[in-house]
JSON list of C-alpha atoms in Angstrom, two decimals:
[
{"chain": "A", "resi": 1, "resn": "UNK", "atom": "CA", "xyz": [158.94, 69.79, 183.74]},
{"chain": "A", "resi": 2, "resn": "UNK", "atom": "CA", "xyz": [156.47, 71.98, 185.57]},
{"chain": "A", "resi": 3, "resn": "UNK", "atom": "CA", "xyz": [154.96, 75.10, 184.07]},
{"chain": "A", "resi": 4, "resn": "UNK", "atom": "CA", "xyz": [152.84, 77.80, 185.67]},
{"chain": "A", "resi": 5, "resn": "UNK", "atom": "CA", "xyz": [150.83, 80.08, 183.42]},
{"chain": "A", "resi": 6, "resn": "UNK", "atom": "CA", "xyz": [149.20, 83.17, 184.88]},
{"chain": "A", "resi": 7, "resn": "UNK", "atom": "CA", "xyz": [146.47, 85.27, 183.35]},
{"chain": "A", "resi": 8, "resn": "UNK", "atom": "CA", "xyz": [144.01, 87.98, 184.31]},
{"chain": "A", "resi": 9, "resn": "UNK", "atom": "CA", "xyz": [146.23, 90.96, 184.97]},
{"chain": "A", "resi": 10, "resn": "UNK", "atom": "CA", "xyz": [145.58, 94.36, 183.47]},
{"chain": "A", "resi": 11, "resn": "UNK", "atom": "CA", "xyz": [144.73, 97.98, 184.07]},
{"chain": "A", "resi": 12, "resn": "UNK", "atom": "CA", "xyz": [141.88, 98.91, 186.37]},
{"chain": "A", "resi": 13, "resn": "UNK", "atom": "CA", "xyz": [140.70, 102.00, 188.19]},
{"chain": "A", "resi": 14, "resn": "UNK", "atom": "CA", "xyz": [140.92, 102.26, 191.95]},
{"chain": "A", "resi": 15, "resn": "UNK", "atom": "CA", "xyz": [137.97, 100.49, 193.54]},
{"chain": "A", "resi": 16, "resn": "UNK", "atom": "CA", "xyz": [137.74, 98.02, 190.70]},
{"chain": "A", "resi": 17, "resn": "UNK", "atom": "CA", "xyz": [138.28, 94.27, 190.59]},
{"chain": "A", "resi": 18, "resn": "UNK", "atom": "CA", "xyz": [140.45, 91.76, 188.79]},
{"chain": "A", "resi": 19, "resn": "UNK", "atom": "CA", "xyz": [140.68, 87.99, 188.93]},
{"chain": "A", "resi": 20, "resn": "UNK", "atom": "CA", "xyz": [144.03, 86.29, 188.43]},
{"chain": "A", "resi": 21, "resn": "UNK", "atom": "CA", "xyz": [144.33, 82.65, 187.40]},
{"chain": "A", "resi": 22, "resn": "UNK", "atom": "CA", "xyz": [147.31, 80.32, 187.46]},
{"chain": "A", "resi": 23, "resn": "UNK", "atom": "CA", "xyz": [147.32, 76.88, 185.86]},
{"chain": "A", "resi": 24, "resn": "UNK", "atom": "CA", "xyz": [150.04, 74.41, 186.77]},
{"chain": "A", "resi": 25, "resn": "UNK", "atom": "CA", "xyz": [150.94, 71.67, 184.33]},
{"chain": "A", "resi": 26, "resn": "UNK", "atom": "CA", "xyz": [153.57, 68.98, 183.93]},
{"chain": "A", "resi": 27, "resn": "UNK", "atom": "CA", "xyz": [154.89, 66.34, 186.29]},
{"chain": "A", "resi": 28, "resn": "UNK", "atom": "CA", "xyz": [153.31, 67.54, 189.51]},
{"chain": "A", "resi": 29, "resn": "UNK", "atom": "CA", "xyz": [153.20, 65.35, 192.55]},
{"chain": "A", "resi": 30, "resn": "UNK", "atom": "CA", "xyz": [152.11, 66.08, 196.07]},
{"chain": "A", "resi": 31, "resn": "UNK", "atom": "CA", "xyz": [151.19, 69.77, 195.97]},
{"chain": "A", "resi": 32, "resn": "UNK", "atom": "CA", "xyz": [151.79, 71.40, 199.33]},
{"chain": "A", "resi": 33, "resn": "UNK", "atom": "CA", "xyz": [150.55, 74.88, 198.51]},
{"chain": "A", "resi": 34, "resn": "UNK", "atom": "CA", "xyz": [149.92, 77.41, 195.80]},
{"chain": "A", "resi": 35, "resn": "UNK", "atom": "CA", "xyz": [150.05, 81.11, 196.22]},
{"chain": "A", "resi": 36, "resn": "UNK", "atom": "CA", "xyz": [150.42, 84.60, 194.86]},
{"chain": "A", "resi": 37, "resn": "UNK", "atom": "CA", "xyz": [153.31, 86.94, 195.42]},
{"chain": "A", "resi": 38, "resn": "UNK", "atom": "CA", "xyz": [153.96, 90.41, 194.11]},
{"chain": "A", "resi": 39, "resn": "UNK", "atom": "CA", "xyz": [157.00, 92.50, 193.41]},
{"chain": "A", "resi": 40, "resn": "UNK", "atom": "CA", "xyz": [157.59, 96.13, 192.52]},
{"chain": "A", "resi": 41, "resn": "UNK", "atom": "CA", "xyz": [160.79, 97.28, 190.78]},
{"chain": "A", "resi": 42, "resn": "UNK", "atom": "CA", "xyz": [163.64, 97.47, 193.23]},
{"chain": "A", "resi": 43, "resn": "UNK", "atom": "CA", "xyz": [161.69, 95.78, 196.01]},
{"chain": "A", "resi": 44, "resn": "UNK", "atom": "CA", "xyz": [161.61, 92.28, 197.44]},
{"chain": "A", "resi": 45, "resn": "UNK", "atom": "CA", "xyz": [158.96, 89.85, 196.33]},
{"chain": "A", "resi": 46, "resn": "UNK", "atom": "CA", "xyz": [156.27, 89.61, 199.01]},
{"chain": "A", "resi": 47, "resn": "UNK", "atom": "CA", "xyz": [153.61, 87.08, 199.78]},
{"chain": "A", "resi": 48, "resn": "UNK", "atom": "CA", "xyz": [150.06, 88.15, 199.01]},
{"chain": "A", "resi": 49, "resn": "UNK", "atom": "CA", "xyz": [147.99, 85.01, 199.60]},
{"chain": "A", "resi": 50, "resn": "UNK", "atom": "CA", "xyz": [148.67, 81.30, 200.01]},
{"chain": "A", "resi": 51, "resn": "UNK", "atom": "CA", "xyz": [146.38, 78.30, 200.03]},
{"chain": "A", "resi": 52, "resn": "UNK", "atom": "CA", "xyz": [147.48, 74.86, 201.17]},
{"chain": "A", "resi": 53, "resn": "UNK", "atom": "CA", "xyz": [146.42, 71.53, 199.79]},
{"chain": "A", "resi": 54, "resn": "UNK", "atom": "CA", "xyz": [144.17, 71.25, 202.82]},
{"chain": "A", "resi": 55, "resn": "UNK", "atom": "CA", "xyz": [142.44, 74.50, 202.00]},
{"chain": "A", "resi": 56, "resn": "UNK", "atom": "CA", "xyz": [144.00, 76.67, 204.69]},
{"chain": "A", "resi": 57, "resn": "UNK", "atom": "CA", "xyz": [144.63, 80.24, 203.60]},
{"chain": "A", "resi": 58, "resn": "UNK", "atom": "CA", "xyz": [146.96, 83.02, 204.64]},
{"chain": "A", "resi": 59, "resn": "UNK", "atom": "CA", "xyz": [146.84, 86.65, 203.54]},
{"chain": "A", "resi": 60, "resn": "UNK", "atom": "CA", "xyz": [149.08, 89.65, 203.78]},
{"chain": "A", "resi": 61, "resn": "UNK", "atom": "CA", "xyz": [147.62, 92.21, 206.17]},
{"chain": "A", "resi": 62, "resn": "UNK", "atom": "CA", "xyz": [147.40, 94.78, 203.40]},
{"chain": "A", "resi": 63, "resn": "UNK", "atom": "CA", "xyz": [144.96, 92.66, 201.35]},
{"chain": "A", "resi": 64, "resn": "UNK", "atom": "CA", "xyz": [142.82, 91.04, 204.04]},
{"chain": "A", "resi": 65, "resn": "UNK", "atom": "CA", "xyz": [139.14, 91.61, 203.39]},
{"chain": "A", "resi": 66, "resn": "UNK", "atom": "CA", "xyz": [139.79, 92.63, 199.77]},
{"chain": "A", "resi": 67, "resn": "UNK", "atom": "CA", "xyz": [141.50, 89.62, 198.16]},
{"chain": "A", "resi": 68, "resn": "UNK", "atom": "CA", "xyz": [140.33, 86.01, 198.14]},
{"chain": "A", "resi": 69, "resn": "UNK", "atom": "CA", "xyz": [142.44, 83.04, 197.11]},
{"chain": "A", "resi": 70, "resn": "UNK", "atom": "CA", "xyz": [140.83, 79.82, 195.95]},
{"chain": "A", "resi": 71, "resn": "UNK", "atom": "CA", "xyz": [141.82, 76.69, 194.08]},
{"chain": "A", "resi": 72, "resn": "UNK", "atom": "CA", "xyz": [140.54, 73.93, 191.87]},
{"chain": "A", "resi": 73, "resn": "UNK", "atom": "CA", "xyz": [142.54, 70.88, 192.82]},
{"chain": "A", "resi": 74, "resn": "UNK", "atom": "CA", "xyz": [141.30, 68.82, 189.91]},
{"chain": "A", "resi": 75, "resn": "UNK", "atom": "CA", "xyz": [142.64, 71.42, 187.49]},
{"chain": "A", "resi": 76, "resn": "UNK", "atom": "CA", "xyz": [145.79, 72.37, 189.44]},
{"chain": "A", "resi": 77, "resn": "UNK", "atom": "CA", "xyz": [144.57, 75.95, 189.24]},
{"chain": "A", "resi": 78, "resn": "UNK", "atom": "CA", "xyz": [144.68, 78.75, 191.77]},
{"chain": "A", "resi": 79, "resn": "UNK", "atom": "CA", "xyz": [142.74, 82.00, 191.60]},
{"chain": "A", "resi": 80, "resn": "UNK", "atom": "CA", "xyz": [143.09, 85.38, 193.23]},
{"chain": "A", "resi": 81, "resn": "UNK", "atom": "CA", "xyz": [139.97, 87.53, 193.32]},
{"chain": "A", "resi": 82, "resn": "UNK", "atom": "CA", "xyz": [141.03, 91.10, 193.96]},
{"chain": "A", "resi": 83, "resn": "UNK", "atom": "CA", "xyz": [138.34, 93.59, 194.94]},
{"chain": "A", "resi": 84, "resn": "UNK", "atom": "CA", "xyz": [138.49, 97.24, 195.95]},
{"chain": "A", "resi": 85, "resn": "UNK", "atom": "CA", "xyz": [141.88, 97.58, 194.32]},
{"chain": "A", "resi": 86, "resn": "UNK", "atom": "CA", "xyz": [144.13, 100.44, 195.36]},
{"chain": "A", "resi": 87, "resn": "UNK", "atom": "CA", "xyz": [146.97, 102.17, 193.49]},
{"chain": "A", "resi": 88, "resn": "UNK", "atom": "CA", "xyz": [149.42, 100.59, 195.96]},
{"chain": "A", "resi": 89, "resn": "UNK", "atom": "CA", "xyz": [148.37, 97.16, 194.69]},
{"chain": "A", "resi": 90, "resn": "UNK", "atom": "CA", "xyz": [150.15, 97.96, 191.42]},
{"chain": "A", "resi": 91, "resn": "UNK", "atom": "CA", "xyz": [152.83, 95.31, 190.95]},
{"chain": "A", "resi": 92, "resn": "UNK", "atom": "CA", "xyz": [153.82, 92.27, 188.97]},
{"chain": "A", "resi": 93, "resn": "UNK", "atom": "CA", "xyz": [151.99, 89.30, 190.46]},
{"chain": "A", "resi": 94, "resn": "UNK", "atom": "CA", "xyz": [153.63, 85.89, 190.45]},
{"chain": "A", "resi": 95, "resn": "UNK", "atom": "CA", "xyz": [152.11, 82.47, 190.98]},
{"chain": "A", "resi": 96, "resn": "UNK", "atom": "CA", "xyz": [154.10, 80.10, 193.20]},
{"chain": "A", "resi": 97, "resn": "UNK", "atom": "CA", "xyz": [153.75, 76.35, 193.52]},
{"chain": "A", "resi": 98, "resn": "UNK", "atom": "CA", "xyz": [155.29, 74.29, 196.31]},
{"chain": "A", "resi": 99, "resn": "UNK", "atom": "CA", "xyz": [155.26, 70.60, 195.44]},
{"chain": "A", "resi": 100, "resn": "UNK", "atom": "CA", "xyz": [157.45, 67.74, 196.59]},
{"chain": "A", "resi": 101, "resn": "UNK", "atom": "CA", "xyz": [159.70, 70.22, 198.41]},
{"chain": "A", "resi": 102, "resn": "UNK", "atom": "CA", "xyz": [160.37, 72.16, 195.21]},
{"chain": "A", "resi": 103, "resn": "UNK", "atom": "CA", "xyz": [159.32, 75.71, 194.40]},
{"chain": "A", "resi": 104, "resn": "UNK", "atom": "CA", "xyz": [158.11, 76.77, 190.97]},
{"chain": "A", "resi": 105, "resn": "UNK", "atom": "CA", "xyz": [157.28, 80.28, 189.75]},
{"chain": "A", "resi": 106, "resn": "UNK", "atom": "CA", "xyz": [155.17, 81.64, 186.97]},
{"chain": "A", "resi": 107, "resn": "UNK", "atom": "CA", "xyz": [156.35, 84.34, 184.61]},
{"chain": "A", "resi": 108, "resn": "UNK", "atom": "CA", "xyz": [154.31, 87.07, 186.29]},
{"chain": "A", "resi": 109, "resn": "UNK", "atom": "CA", "xyz": [151.37, 89.19, 185.26]},
{"chain": "A", "resi": 110, "resn": "UNK", "atom": "CA", "xyz": [151.18, 92.97, 185.56]},
{"chain": "A", "resi": 111, "resn": "UNK", "atom": "CA", "xyz": [148.44, 94.55, 187.64]},
{"chain": "A", "resi": 112, "resn": "UNK", "atom": "CA", "xyz": [148.12, 98.32, 187.37]},
{"chain": "A", "resi": 113, "resn": "UNK", "atom": "CA", "xyz": [145.62, 100.30, 189.42]},
{"chain": "A", "resi": 114, "resn": "UNK", "atom": "CA", "xyz": [145.06, 103.90, 188.42]},
{"chain": "A", "resi": 115, "resn": "UNK", "atom": "CA", "xyz": [143.89, 106.54, 190.88]}
]
């Protein structure tokens, strides 16, 4: 069984920073990618940032230049450094793992940015 545990969400003022972490544990083989998605109530979940096992990254246009995704392969951990946060970044952020053609999701962590 695979588990993803996120941490690091919270309340921050606009212009501030937060760092999200996601640790994957369990029977994990052949990780393809890890990433962060976000979802507001009533809206579809959208991709924020993805990093492949080879280190390639992909960002949503809305976060380019402000967010940085990184990983520690030895610890099966992915991070999302979020700088210059804006009120529109307020969402529940979910960690996603793609491994052996299966997708796993974390439980989500709330990020709230006040204006």
